[in-house]
PDB file of C-alpha atoms and ligand atoms in Angstrom:
ATOM      1  CA  UNK A   1      -8.716 -12.932 -31.147  1.00  0.00           C
ATOM      2  CA  UNK A   2      -5.173 -11.501 -31.250  1.00  0.00           C
ATOM      3  CA  UNK A   3      -4.695  -8.353 -33.342  1.00  0.00           C
ATOM      4  CA  UNK A   4      -1.347  -6.567 -33.859  1.00  0.00           C
ATOM      5  CA  UNK A   5      -1.579  -3.454 -36.035  1.00  0.00           C
ATOM      6  CA  UNK A   6       1.977  -2.109 -36.353  1.00  0.00           C
ATOM      7  CA  UNK A   7       4.886  -4.043 -37.913  1.00  0.00           C
ATOM      8  CA  UNK A   8       7.807  -3.440 -40.275  1.00  0.00           C
ATOM      9  CA  UNK A   9       9.513  -5.518 -42.976  1.00  0.00           C
ATOM     10  CA  UNK A  10      12.511  -5.134 -45.278  1.00  0.00           C
ATOM     11  CA  UNK A  11      10.328  -2.767 -47.345  1.00  0.00           C
ATOM     12  CA  UNK A  12      11.444  -0.281 -44.670  1.00  0.00           C
ATOM     13  CA  UNK A  13      13.559  -0.926 -41.583  1.00  0.00           C
ATOM     14  CA  UNK A  14      12.429  -4.383 -40.443  1.00  0.00           C
ATOM     15  CA  UNK A  15      14.787  -7.337 -40.871  1.00  0.00           C
ATOM     16  CA  UNK A  16      12.335  -9.895 -42.339  1.00  0.00           C
ATOM     17  CA  UNK A  17      10.744  -9.860 -45.795  1.00  0.00           C
ATOM     18  CA  UNK A  18       7.001  -9.064 -45.677  1.00  0.00           C
ATOM     19  CA  UNK A  19       5.924 -12.677 -46.211  1.00  0.00           C
ATOM     20  CA  UNK A  20       8.153 -13.742 -43.330  1.00  0.00           C
ATOM     21  CA  UNK A  21       6.585 -11.139 -41.009  1.00  0.00           C
ATOM     22  CA  UNK A  22       3.192 -12.685 -41.835  1.00  0.00           C
ATOM     23  CA  UNK A  23       4.535 -16.208 -41.245  1.00  0.00           C
ATOM     24  CA  UNK A  24       6.015 -15.052 -37.921  1.00  0.00           C
ATOM     25  CA  UNK A  25       2.608 -13.598 -37.029  1.00  0.00           C
ATOM     26  CA  UNK A  26       0.946 -16.953 -37.664  1.00  0.00           C
ATOM     27  CA  UNK A  27       3.592 -18.665 -35.524  1.00  0.00           C
ATOM     28  CA  UNK A  28       3.007 -16.103 -32.747  1.00  0.00           C
ATOM     29  CA  UNK A  29      -0.692 -17.020 -32.737  1.00  0.00           C
ATOM     30  CA  UNK A  30      -1.921 -13.748 -34.209  1.00  0.00           C
ATOM     31  CA  UNK A  31      -5.281 -13.733 -36.004  1.00  0.00           C
ATOM     32  CA  UNK A  32      -4.847 -10.283 -37.552  1.00  0.00           C
ATOM     33  CA  UNK A  33      -1.686  -8.429 -38.546  1.00  0.00           C
ATOM     34  CA  UNK A  34      -1.121  -4.995 -40.064  1.00  0.00           C
ATOM     35  CA  UNK A  35       2.022  -4.381 -42.117  1.00  0.00           C
ATOM     36  CA  UNK A  36       2.923  -0.709 -41.641  1.00  0.00           C
ATOM     37  CA  UNK A  37       6.271   0.007 -43.262  1.00  0.00           C
ATOM     38  CA  UNK A  38       7.614   3.547 -43.074  1.00  0.00           C
ATOM     39  CA  UNK A  39       6.378   5.706 -45.988  1.00  0.00           C
ATOM     40  CA  UNK A  40       5.786   2.807 -48.393  1.00  0.00           C
ATOM     41  CA  UNK A  41       3.268   0.173 -49.464  1.00  0.00           C
ATOM     42  CA  UNK A  42       5.892  -1.852 -51.356  1.00  0.00           C
ATOM     43  CA  UNK A  43       5.498  -4.796 -48.974  1.00  0.00           C
ATOM     44  CA  UNK A  44       1.770  -5.247 -49.547  1.00  0.00           C
ATOM     45  CA  UNK A  45       1.848  -7.796 -52.421  1.00  0.00           C
ATOM     46  CA  UNK A  46       4.262 -10.208 -50.718  1.00  0.00           C
ATOM     47  CA  UNK A  47       2.403  -9.867 -47.391  1.00  0.00           C
ATOM     48  CA  UNK A  48      -0.912 -10.492 -49.161  1.00  0.00           C
ATOM     49  CA  UNK A  49       0.361 -13.719 -50.774  1.00  0.00           C
ATOM     50  CA  UNK A  50       1.641 -14.945 -47.424  1.00  0.00           C
ATOM     51  CA  UNK A  51      -1.569 -13.999 -45.590  1.00  0.00           C
ATOM     52  CA  UNK A  52      -3.688 -15.919 -48.097  1.00  0.00           C
ATOM     53  CA  UNK A  53      -1.398 -18.914 -47.613  1.00  0.00           C
ATOM     54  CA  UNK A  54      -1.283 -19.053 -43.827  1.00  0.00           C
ATOM     55  CA  UNK A  55      -4.685 -17.864 -42.664  1.00  0.00           C
ATOM     56  CA  UNK A  56      -3.622 -14.653 -40.928  1.00  0.00           C
ATOM     57  CA  UNK A  57      -5.914 -11.717 -41.771  1.00  0.00           C
ATOM     58  CA  UNK A  58      -3.917  -8.808 -43.195  1.00  0.00           C
ATOM     59  CA  UNK A  59      -4.584  -5.104 -42.713  1.00  0.00           C
ATOM     60  CA  UNK A  60      -2.643  -3.191 -45.341  1.00  0.00           C
ATOM     61  CA  UNK A  61      -1.125  -0.069 -43.833  1.00  0.00           C
ATOM     62  CA  UNK A  62       1.831   2.284 -43.642  1.00  0.00           C
ATOM     63  CA  UNK A  63       3.544   4.468 -41.028  1.00  0.00           C
ATOM     64  CA  UNK A  64       3.877   7.967 -42.411  1.00  0.00           C
ATOM     65  CA  UNK A  65       6.675  10.309 -41.319  1.00  0.00           C
ATOM     66  CA  UNK A  66       5.352  13.729 -40.393  1.00  0.00           C
ATOM     67  CA  UNK A  67       6.207  16.779 -38.353  1.00  0.00           C
ATOM     68  CA  UNK A  68       4.161  18.733 -35.824  1.00  0.00           C
ATOM     69  CA  UNK A  69       4.922  22.407 -35.219  1.00  0.00           C
ATOM     70  CA  UNK A  70       3.711  24.248 -32.127  1.00  0.00           C
ATOM     71  CA  UNK A  71       4.558  27.306 -30.134  1.00  0.00           C
ATOM     72  CA  UNK A  72       6.759  27.118 -27.030  1.00  0.00           C
ATOM     73  CA  UNK A  73       7.438  30.494 -25.390  1.00  0.00           C
ATOM     74  CA  UNK A  74       6.909  32.342 -28.658  1.00  0.00           C
ATOM     75  CA  UNK A  75       9.161  30.048 -30.701  1.00  0.00           C
ATOM     76  CA  UNK A  76       8.269  27.272 -33.143  1.00  0.00           C
ATOM     77  CA  UNK A  77       9.080  23.797 -31.912  1.00  0.00           C
ATOM     78  CA  UNK A  78       9.265  20.924 -34.414  1.00  0.00           C
ATOM     79  CA  UNK A  79       8.522  17.386 -33.323  1.00  0.00           C
ATOM     80  CA  UNK A  80       8.710  14.282 -35.503  1.00  0.00           C
ATOM     81  CA  UNK A  81       5.441  12.322 -35.412  1.00  0.00           C
ATOM     82  CA  UNK A  82       4.414   9.040 -37.032  1.00  0.00           C
ATOM     83  CA  UNK A  83       0.924   8.610 -38.461  1.00  0.00           C
ATOM     84  CA  UNK A  84      -0.251   5.051 -39.069  1.00  0.00           C
ATOM     85  CA  UNK A  85      -2.556   4.759 -42.066  1.00  0.00           C
ATOM     86  CA  UNK A  86      -4.774   1.714 -42.485  1.00  0.00           C
ATOM     87  CA  UNK A  87      -6.701   0.501 -45.545  1.00  0.00           C
ATOM     88  CA  UNK A  88      -6.114   3.601 -47.694  1.00  0.00           C
ATOM     89  CA  UNK A  89      -6.160   3.692 -51.493  1.00  0.00           C
ATOM     90  CA  UNK A  90      -2.451   3.531 -52.414  1.00  0.00           C
ATOM     91  CA  UNK A  91      -3.132   5.123 -55.814  1.00  0.00           C
ATOM     92  CA  UNK A  92      -4.398   8.385 -54.283  1.00  0.00           C
ATOM     93  CA  UNK A  93      -1.721  10.646 -55.780  1.00  0.00           C
ATOM     94  CA  UNK A  94      -1.349  13.323 -53.064  1.00  0.00           C
ATOM     95  CA  UNK A  95      -0.559  10.628 -50.492  1.00  0.00           C
ATOM     96  CA  UNK A  96       1.579   8.468 -52.803  1.00  0.00           C
ATOM     97  CA  UNK A  97       3.529  11.532 -53.952  1.00  0.00           C
ATOM     98  CA  UNK A  98       4.264  12.632 -50.372  1.00  0.00           C
ATOM     99  CA  UNK A  99       5.486   9.125 -49.531  1.00  0.00           C
ATOM    100  CA  UNK A 100       7.823   9.214 -52.499  1.00  0.00           C
ATOM    101  CA  UNK A 101       9.084  12.660 -51.531  1.00  0.00           C
ATOM    102  CA  UNK A 102       9.831  11.435 -48.000  1.00  0.00           C
ATOM    103  CA  UNK A 103      11.575   8.292 -49.263  1.00  0.00           C
ATOM    104  CA  UNK A 104      13.814  10.400 -51.510  1.00  0.00           C
ATOM    105  CA  UNK A 105      14.546  12.813 -48.656  1.00  0.00           C
ATOM    106  CA  UNK A 106      15.376   9.871 -46.379  1.00  0.00           C
ATOM    107  CA  UNK A 107      17.809   8.506 -48.967  1.00  0.00           C
ATOM    108  CA  UNK A 108      19.594  11.861 -49.287  1.00  0.00           C
ATOM    109  CA  UNK A 109      19.667  12.153 -45.511  1.00  0.00           C
ATOM    110  CA  UNK A 110      21.099   8.638 -45.059  1.00  0.00           C
ATOM    111  CA  UNK A 111      23.872   9.464 -47.522  1.00  0.00           C
ATOM    112  CA  UNK A 112      24.566  12.727 -45.683  1.00  0.00           C
ATOM    113  CA  UNK A 113      24.818  10.830 -42.387  1.00  0.00           C
ATOM    114  CA  UNK A 114      27.150   8.288 -44.000  1.00  0.00           C
ATOM    115  CA  UNK A 115      29.367  11.149 -45.193  1.00  0.00           C
ATOM    116  CA  UNK A 116      29.591  12.455 -41.620  1.00  0.00           C
ATOM    117  CA  UNK A 117      30.110   8.993 -40.121  1.00  0.00           C
ATOM    118  CA  UNK A 118      32.832   8.241 -42.685  1.00  0.00           C
ATOM    119  CA  UNK A 119      35.039  10.869 -41.042  1.00  0.00           C
ATOM    120  CA  UNK A 120      35.367   8.585 -38.026  1.00  0.00           C
ATOM    121  CA  UNK A 121      34.198   5.097 -39.061  1.00  0.00           C
ATOM    122  CA  UNK A 122      34.894   3.021 -42.187  1.00  0.00           C
ATOM    123  CA  UNK A 123      31.253   3.083 -43.329  1.00  0.00           C
ATOM    124  CA  UNK A 124      30.633   2.873 -47.041  1.00  0.00           C
ATOM    125  CA  UNK A 125      27.400   3.781 -48.819  1.00  0.00           C
ATOM    126  CA  UNK A 126      27.737   1.027 -51.433  1.00  0.00           C
ATOM    127  CA  UNK A 127      28.104  -1.582 -48.700  1.00  0.00           C
ATOM    128  CA  UNK A 128      24.948  -0.274 -47.008  1.00  0.00           C
ATOM    129  CA  UNK A 129      23.025  -0.167 -50.309  1.00  0.00           C
ATOM    130  CA  UNK A 130      24.037  -3.783 -50.981  1.00  0.00           C
ATOM    131  CA  UNK A 131      22.400  -4.754 -47.657  1.00  0.00           C
ATOM    132  CA  UNK A 132      19.190  -2.797 -48.357  1.00  0.00           C
ATOM    133  CA  UNK A 133      16.242  -4.024 -50.412  1.00  0.00           C
ATOM    134  CA  UNK A 134      15.995  -2.062 -53.665  1.00  0.00           C
ATOM    135  CA  UNK A 135      13.390   0.653 -53.187  1.00  0.00           C
ATOM    136  CA  UNK A 136      13.192   0.181 -49.413  1.00  0.00           C
ATOM    137  CA  UNK A 137      12.557   3.217 -47.213  1.00  0.00           C
ATOM    138  CA  UNK A 138      16.011   3.904 -45.793  1.00  0.00           C
ATOM    139  CA  UNK A 139      16.409   4.892 -42.158  1.00  0.00           C
ATOM    140  CA  UNK A 140      18.920   5.040 -39.373  1.00  0.00           C
ATOM    141  CA  UNK A 141      18.431   1.296 -38.726  1.00  0.00           C
ATOM    142  CA  UNK A 142      20.220   0.586 -42.038  1.00  0.00           C
ATOM    143  CA  UNK A 143      23.146   2.692 -40.854  1.00  0.00           C
ATOM    144  CA  UNK A 144      22.996   0.958 -37.466  1.00  0.00           C
ATOM    145  CA  UNK A 145      23.323  -2.424 -39.180  1.00  0.00           C
ATOM    146  CA  UNK A 146      26.442  -1.228 -41.019  1.00  0.00           C
ATOM    147  CA  UNK A 147      27.960  -0.128 -37.693  1.00  0.00           C
ATOM    148  CA  UNK A 148      27.113  -3.554 -36.244  1.00  0.00           C
ATOM    149  CA  UNK A 149      28.779  -5.283 -39.211  1.00  0.00           C
ATOM    150  CA  UNK A 150      31.877  -3.148 -38.584  1.00  0.00           C
ATOM    151  CA  UNK A 151      31.884  -4.084 -34.914  1.00  0.00           C
ATOM    152  CA  UNK A 152      31.454  -0.457 -33.816  1.00  0.00           C
ATOM    153  CA  UNK A 153      28.337  -1.344 -31.771  1.00  0.00           C
ATOM    154  CA  UNK A 154      26.856  -4.709 -30.724  1.00  0.00           C
ATOM    155  CA  UNK A 155      23.301  -4.055 -31.992  1.00  0.00           C
ATOM    156  CA  UNK A 156      20.882  -1.488 -33.396  1.00  0.00           C
ATOM    157  CA  UNK A 157      19.774  -0.252 -29.988  1.00  0.00           C
ATOM    158  CA  UNK A 158      23.369   0.520 -28.992  1.00  0.00           C
ATOM    159  CA  UNK A 159      23.804   2.495 -32.213  1.00  0.00           C
ATOM    160  CA  UNK A 160      20.644   4.514 -31.481  1.00  0.00           C
ATOM    161  CA  UNK A 161      21.847   5.286 -27.963  1.00  0.00           C
ATOM    162  CA  UNK A 162      25.176   6.622 -29.228  1.00  0.00           C
ATOM    163  CA  UNK A 163      26.292   7.533 -32.783  1.00  0.00           C
ATOM    164  CA  UNK A 164      22.819   7.619 -34.352  1.00  0.00           C
ATOM    165  CA  UNK A 165      21.050   9.458 -31.535  1.00  0.00           C
ATOM    166  CA  UNK A 166      19.179  12.615 -32.579  1.00  0.00           C
ATOM    167  CA  UNK A 167      21.640  14.612 -30.465  1.00  0.00           C
ATOM    168  CA  UNK A 168      24.744  13.082 -32.062  1.00  0.00           C
ATOM    169  CA  UNK A 169      27.016  15.114 -34.373  1.00  0.00           C
ATOM    170  CA  UNK A 170      26.355  12.553 -37.120  1.00  0.00           C
ATOM    171  CA  UNK A 171      22.589  13.115 -37.021  1.00  0.00           C
ATOM    172  CA  UNK A 172      20.920  14.772 -39.999  1.00  0.00           C
ATOM    173  CA  UNK A 173      17.157  15.447 -40.119  1.00  0.00           C
ATOM    174  CA  UNK A 174      15.015  14.784 -43.200  1.00  0.00           C
ATOM    175  CA  UNK A 175      12.004  16.417 -44.806  1.00  0.00           C
ATOM    176  CA  UNK A 176       8.578  15.312 -43.571  1.00  0.00           C
ATOM    177  CA  UNK A 177       5.200  16.943 -44.231  1.00  0.00           C
ATOM    178  CA  UNK A 178       3.148  18.563 -41.455  1.00  0.00           C
ATOM    179  CA  UNK A 179       1.072  16.209 -39.352  1.00  0.00           C
ATOM    180  CA  UNK A 180      -2.414  17.738 -39.810  1.00  0.00           C
ATOM    181  CA  UNK A 181      -2.261  17.716 -43.649  1.00  0.00           C
ATOM    182  CA  UNK A 182      -0.924  14.150 -43.443  1.00  0.00           C
ATOM    183  CA  UNK A 183      -3.952  13.114 -41.404  1.00  0.00           C
ATOM    184  CA  UNK A 184      -6.236  14.854 -43.916  1.00  0.00           C
ATOM    185  CA  UNK A 185      -4.537  13.132 -46.862  1.00  0.00           C
ATOM    186  CA  UNK A 186      -4.999   9.733 -45.221  1.00  0.00           C
ATOM    187  CA  UNK A 187      -8.722  10.459 -44.871  1.00  0.00           C
ATOM    188  CA  UNK A 188      -8.951  11.714 -48.471  1.00  0.00           C
ATOM    189  CA  UNK A 189      -7.323   8.426 -49.543  1.00  0.00           C
ATOM    190  CA  UNK A 190     -10.046   6.528 -47.674  1.00  0.00           C
ATOM    191  CA  UNK A 191      -7.630   5.483 -44.948  1.00  0.00           C
ATOM    192  CA  UNK A 192      -7.840   5.371 -41.164  1.00  0.00           C
ATOM    193  CA  UNK A 193      -5.236   7.615 -39.471  1.00  0.00           C
ATOM    194  CA  UNK A 194      -3.878   6.617 -36.059  1.00  0.00           C
ATOM    195  CA  UNK A 195      -1.201   8.500 -34.122  1.00  0.00           C
ATOM    196  CA  UNK A 196       1.674   6.025 -33.553  1.00  0.00           C
ATOM    197  CA  UNK A 197       3.325   5.936 -30.094  1.00  0.00           C
ATOM    198  CA  UNK A 198       2.249   9.554 -29.294  1.00  0.00           C
ATOM    199  CA  UNK A 199       4.071   9.668 -25.935  1.00  0.00           C
ATOM    200  CA  UNK A 200       7.289   7.785 -26.781  1.00  0.00           C
ATOM    201  CA  UNK A 201       9.621  10.324 -25.206  1.00  0.00           C
ATOM    202  CA  UNK A 202      12.713   8.088 -25.417  1.00  0.00           C
ATOM    203  CA  UNK A 203      12.728   8.732 -29.179  1.00  0.00           C
ATOM    204  CA  UNK A 204      12.836  12.494 -28.731  1.00  0.00           C
ATOM    205  CA  UNK A 205      10.395  15.263 -27.929  1.00  0.00           C
ATOM    206  CA  UNK A 206       6.686  14.482 -27.937  1.00  0.00           C
ATOM    207  CA  UNK A 207       3.695  16.727 -28.635  1.00  0.00           C
ATOM    208  CA  UNK A 208       1.354  18.333 -26.076  1.00  0.00           C
ATOM    209  CA  UNK A 209      -2.295  17.280 -25.925  1.00  0.00           C
ATOM    210  CA  UNK A 210      -3.286  20.451 -27.805  1.00  0.00           C
ATOM    211  CA  UNK A 211      -1.551  19.079 -30.919  1.00  0.00           C
ATOM    212  CA  UNK A 212      -3.423  15.786 -30.605  1.00  0.00           C
ATOM    213  CA  UNK A 213      -6.659  17.817 -30.373  1.00  0.00           C
ATOM    214  CA  UNK A 214      -5.752  19.626 -33.602  1.00  0.00           C
ATOM    215  CA  UNK A 215      -5.078  16.300 -35.289  1.00  0.00           C
ATOM    216  CA  UNK A 216      -8.440  15.006 -34.046  1.00  0.00           C
ATOM    217  CA  UNK A 217     -10.049  18.054 -35.713  1.00  0.00           C
ATOM    218  CA  UNK A 218      -8.146  17.170 -38.907  1.00  0.00           C
ATOM    219  CA  UNK A 219      -9.691  13.683 -38.912  1.00  0.00           C
ATOM    220  CA  UNK A 220      -7.462  11.552 -36.706  1.00  0.00           C
ATOM    221  CA  UNK A 221      -9.319   8.340 -35.801  1.00  0.00           C
ATOM    222  CA  UNK A 222      -7.240   6.768 -33.057  1.00  0.00           C
ATOM    223  CA  UNK A 223      -4.281   6.814 -30.680  1.00  0.00           C
ATOM    224  CA  UNK A 224      -1.798   3.958 -30.349  1.00  0.00           C
ATOM    225  CA  UNK A 225      -1.935   3.979 -26.553  1.00  0.00           C
ATOM    226  CA  UNK A 226      -0.623   0.486 -25.856  1.00  0.00           C
ATOM    227  CA  UNK A 227       3.002   0.500 -27.027  1.00  0.00           C
ATOM    228  CA  UNK A 228       6.172  -0.589 -25.219  1.00  0.00           C
ATOM    229  CA  UNK A 229       7.615   2.926 -25.357  1.00  0.00           C
ATOM    230  CA  UNK A 230       4.808   4.221 -23.072  1.00  0.00           C
ATOM    231  CA  UNK A 231       4.774   4.081 -19.278  1.00  0.00           C
ATOM    232  CA  UNK A 232       1.583   2.879 -17.532  1.00  0.00           C
ATOM    233  CA  UNK A 233       0.817   6.528 -16.613  1.00  0.00           C
ATOM    234  CA  UNK A 234       1.194   7.593 -20.240  1.00  0.00           C
ATOM    235  CA  UNK A 235      -1.116   4.777 -21.343  1.00  0.00           C
ATOM    236  CA  UNK A 236      -3.747   5.927 -18.815  1.00  0.00           C
ATOM    237  CA  UNK A 237      -3.419   9.503 -19.971  1.00  0.00           C
ATOM    238  CA  UNK A 238      -3.742   8.581 -23.656  1.00  0.00           C
ATOM    239  CA  UNK A 239      -6.761   6.360 -22.996  1.00  0.00           C
ATOM    240  CA  UNK A 240      -8.450   9.260 -21.172  1.00  0.00           C
ATOM    241  CA  UNK A 241      -7.524  11.752 -23.877  1.00  0.00           C
ATOM    242  CA  UNK A 242      -8.844   9.433 -26.602  1.00  0.00           C
ATOM    243  CA  UNK A 243     -12.161   9.078 -24.748  1.00  0.00           C
ATOM    244  CA  UNK A 244     -12.431  12.863 -24.394  1.00  0.00           C
ATOM    245  CA  UNK A 245     -11.695  13.419 -28.112  1.00  0.00           C
ATOM    246  CA  UNK A 246     -13.860  10.576 -29.412  1.00  0.00           C
ATOM    247  CA  UNK A 247     -10.881   8.585 -30.691  1.00  0.00           C
ATOM    248  CA  UNK A 248     -10.371   4.829 -30.385  1.00  0.00           C
ATOM    249  CA  UNK A 249      -7.207   3.320 -28.911  1.00  0.00           C
ATOM    250  CA  UNK A 250      -5.012   0.623 -30.405  1.00  0.00           C
ATOM    251  CA  UNK A 251      -2.195  -1.515 -29.066  1.00  0.00           C
ATOM    252  CA  UNK A 252       0.612  -2.924 -31.189  1.00  0.00           C
ATOM    253  CA  UNK A 253       4.118  -4.317 -31.111  1.00  0.00           C
ATOM    254  CA  UNK A 254       5.958  -2.093 -33.630  1.00  0.00           C
ATOM    255  CA  UNK A 255       7.785  -5.310 -34.589  1.00  0.00           C
ATOM    256  CA  UNK A 256      11.019  -4.855 -36.604  1.00  0.00           C
ATOM    257  CA  UNK A 257      12.125  -8.533 -36.736  1.00  0.00           C
ATOM    258  CA  UNK A 258      15.572  -8.999 -35.211  1.00  0.00           C
ATOM    259  CA  UNK A 259      16.166  -5.233 -35.373  1.00  0.00           C
ATOM    260  CA  UNK A 260      14.426  -4.383 -32.108  1.00  0.00           C
ATOM    261  CA  UNK A 261      13.476  -6.242 -28.925  1.00  0.00           C
ATOM    262  CA  UNK A 262       9.743  -5.699 -29.682  1.00  0.00           C
ATOM    263  CA  UNK A 263       7.956  -9.067 -30.029  1.00  0.00           C
ATOM    264  CA  UNK A 264       4.829  -9.702 -32.112  1.00  0.00           C
ATOM    265  CA  UNK A 265       1.587  -9.579 -30.084  1.00  0.00           C
ATOM    266  CA  UNK A 266       3.281  -7.983 -27.045  1.00  0.00           C
ATOM    267  CA  UNK A 267       0.521  -5.344 -27.314  1.00  0.00           C
ATOM    268  CA  UNK A 268      -2.762  -5.940 -29.087  1.00  0.00           C
ATOM    269  CA  UNK A 269      -5.900  -4.156 -30.295  1.00  0.00           C
ATOM    270  CA  UNK A 270      -9.525  -4.926 -29.350  1.00  0.00           C
ATOM    271  CA  UNK A 271     -11.707  -6.654 -31.991  1.00  0.00           C
ATOM    272  CA  UNK A 272     -14.297  -3.803 -31.767  1.00  0.00           C
ATOM    273  CA  UNK A 273     -11.587  -1.331 -32.752  1.00  0.00           C
ATOM    274  CA  UNK A 274     -10.597  -3.447 -35.744  1.00  0.00           C
ATOM    275  CA  UNK A 275     -14.275  -3.410 -36.777  1.00  0.00           C
ATOM    276  CA  UNK A 276     -14.274   0.388 -36.689  1.00  0.00           C
ATOM    277  CA  UNK A 277     -11.095   0.488 -38.770  1.00  0.00           C
ATOM    278  CA  UNK A 278     -12.626  -1.894 -41.310  1.00  0.00           C
ATOM    279  CA  UNK A 279     -15.855   0.111 -41.513  1.00  0.00           C
ATOM    280  CA  UNK A 280     -13.930   3.320 -42.059  1.00  0.00           C
ATOM    281  CA  UNK A 281     -11.229   2.120 -44.482  1.00  0.00           C
ATOM    282  CA  UNK A 282     -11.669   1.945 -48.241  1.00  0.00           C
ATOM    283  CA  UNK A 283      -9.715  -1.302 -48.672  1.00  0.00           C
ATOM    284  CA  UNK A 284     -10.854  -4.625 -47.259  1.00  0.00           C
ATOM    285  CA  UNK A 285      -8.991  -6.683 -44.701  1.00  0.00           C
ATOM    286  CA  UNK A 286      -7.491  -9.659 -46.565  1.00  0.00           C
ATOM    287  CA  UNK A 287      -8.873 -12.927 -45.256  1.00  0.00           C
ATOM    288  CA  UNK A 288      -8.653 -16.457 -46.592  1.00  0.00           C
TER     289      UNK A 288
HETATM  290  P1  AMP B   1      14.699   7.281 -38.751  1.00  0.00           P
HETATM  291  O1  AMP B   1      13.242   7.195 -39.107  1.00  0.00           O
HETATM  292  O2  AMP B   1      15.565   6.931 -39.912  1.00  0.00           O
HETATM  293  O3  AMP B   1      15.083   8.577 -38.108  1.00  0.00           O
HETATM  294  O4  AMP B   1      14.991   6.149 -37.680  1.00  0.00           O
HETATM  295  C1  AMP B   1      14.062   5.940 -36.643  1.00  0.00           C
HETATM  296  C2  AMP B   1      13.554   4.529 -36.751  1.00  0.00           C
HETATM  297  O5  AMP B   1      14.524   3.667 -36.206  1.00  0.00           O
HETATM  298  C3  AMP B   1      12.286   4.302 -35.943  1.00  0.00           C
HETATM  299  O6  AMP B   1      11.147   4.365 -36.744  1.00  0.00           O
HETATM  300  C4  AMP B   1      12.456   2.913 -35.423  1.00  0.00           C
HETATM  301  O7  AMP B   1      11.852   2.023 -36.316  1.00  0.00           O
HETATM  302  C5  AMP B   1      13.931   2.648 -35.459  1.00  0.00           C
HETATM  303  N1  AMP B   1      14.518   2.666 -34.115  1.00  0.00           N
HETATM  304  C6  AMP B   1      14.455   3.630 -33.203  1.00  0.00           C
HETATM  305  N2  AMP B   1      15.103   3.293 -32.076  1.00  0.00           N
HETATM  306  C7  AMP B   1      15.585   2.060 -32.281  1.00  0.00           C
HETATM  307  C8  AMP B   1      16.341   1.158 -31.481  1.00  0.00           C
HETATM  308  N3  AMP B   1      16.729   1.465 -30.258  1.00  0.00           N
HETATM  309  N4  AMP B   1      16.663  -0.017 -32.013  1.00  0.00           N
HETATM  310  C9  AMP B   1      16.275  -0.327 -33.261  1.00  0.00           C
HETATM  311  N5  AMP B   1      15.555   0.483 -34.064  1.00  0.00           N
HETATM  312  C10 AMP B   1      15.214   1.666 -33.574  1.00  0.00           C
HETATM  313 FE1   FE B   2      11.016   1.747 -37.843  1.00  0.00          FE
HETATM  314 FE1   FE B   3       7.186   4.868 -35.434  1.00  0.00          FE
HETATM  315 ZN1   ZN B   4       6.921   1.708 -36.439  1.00  0.00          ZN
END
């Protein structure tokens, strides 16, 4: 049984519509797929229709933007963290409202980055908006695609390594809620919170184990240990930490269609872990 619990569609920064992600999952031989767009559940209906049509079981989820704060030598350090939420009630207002707030902040931030980029590149917000699904969660990948269309960079990854890097002069941060309250809100919404790629240092700073312990106290259920952005040593460490904290571990692709090299099913999750997620979540897994 092949289970991949982290993918993105055009509802956020993937390149395929949700139904196509599900069809791709069937073609890749997956039995179970989770759609986890950034800060939105807008892709759920289309993914559900496709799942019912092609026999892939669908876990409805989202990847929530959050921020951890911890002390380093007497100073606050802020680190961006992603919390996967599975099978939560999307109508739970505190969670839905935070998602909306983040989406709005991301839109303002994308426009601010476009204003900075426009000083040196012929990027145009209207052109980017025309290439973005209405209501989609906007991120740097949408700006990367505009730079690719202009011939500034050959692909998204090249854009992230240069102009869109967090250390670049064109980078602008965006609002995100604190991680522990995010984990608590997921639980209140009947969802299953899992820390996405906790050790992915190539994306920027990561959190110390003490922060993961705090999140476990807040109700975190699992760690996404098996992810292409982790080294084998990091995977071992996360598996050990999860065991110590009573968390389960997942493995997933973080598929973004053509937008990233990540391939569906390149990392997978054990069937026993899916059972725990299903037992804990308030929504059902959609099966034909
Ligand atoms: P943002 O959330 O807008 O700051 O952009 C970060 C998002 O861009 C991540 O969630 C990834 O989905 C995506 N991303 C990060 N690095 C890359 C890369 N090298 N190539 C394509 N997409 C990336
Ligand atoms: Fe993404
Ligand atoms: Fe992520
Ligand atoms: Zn992701």
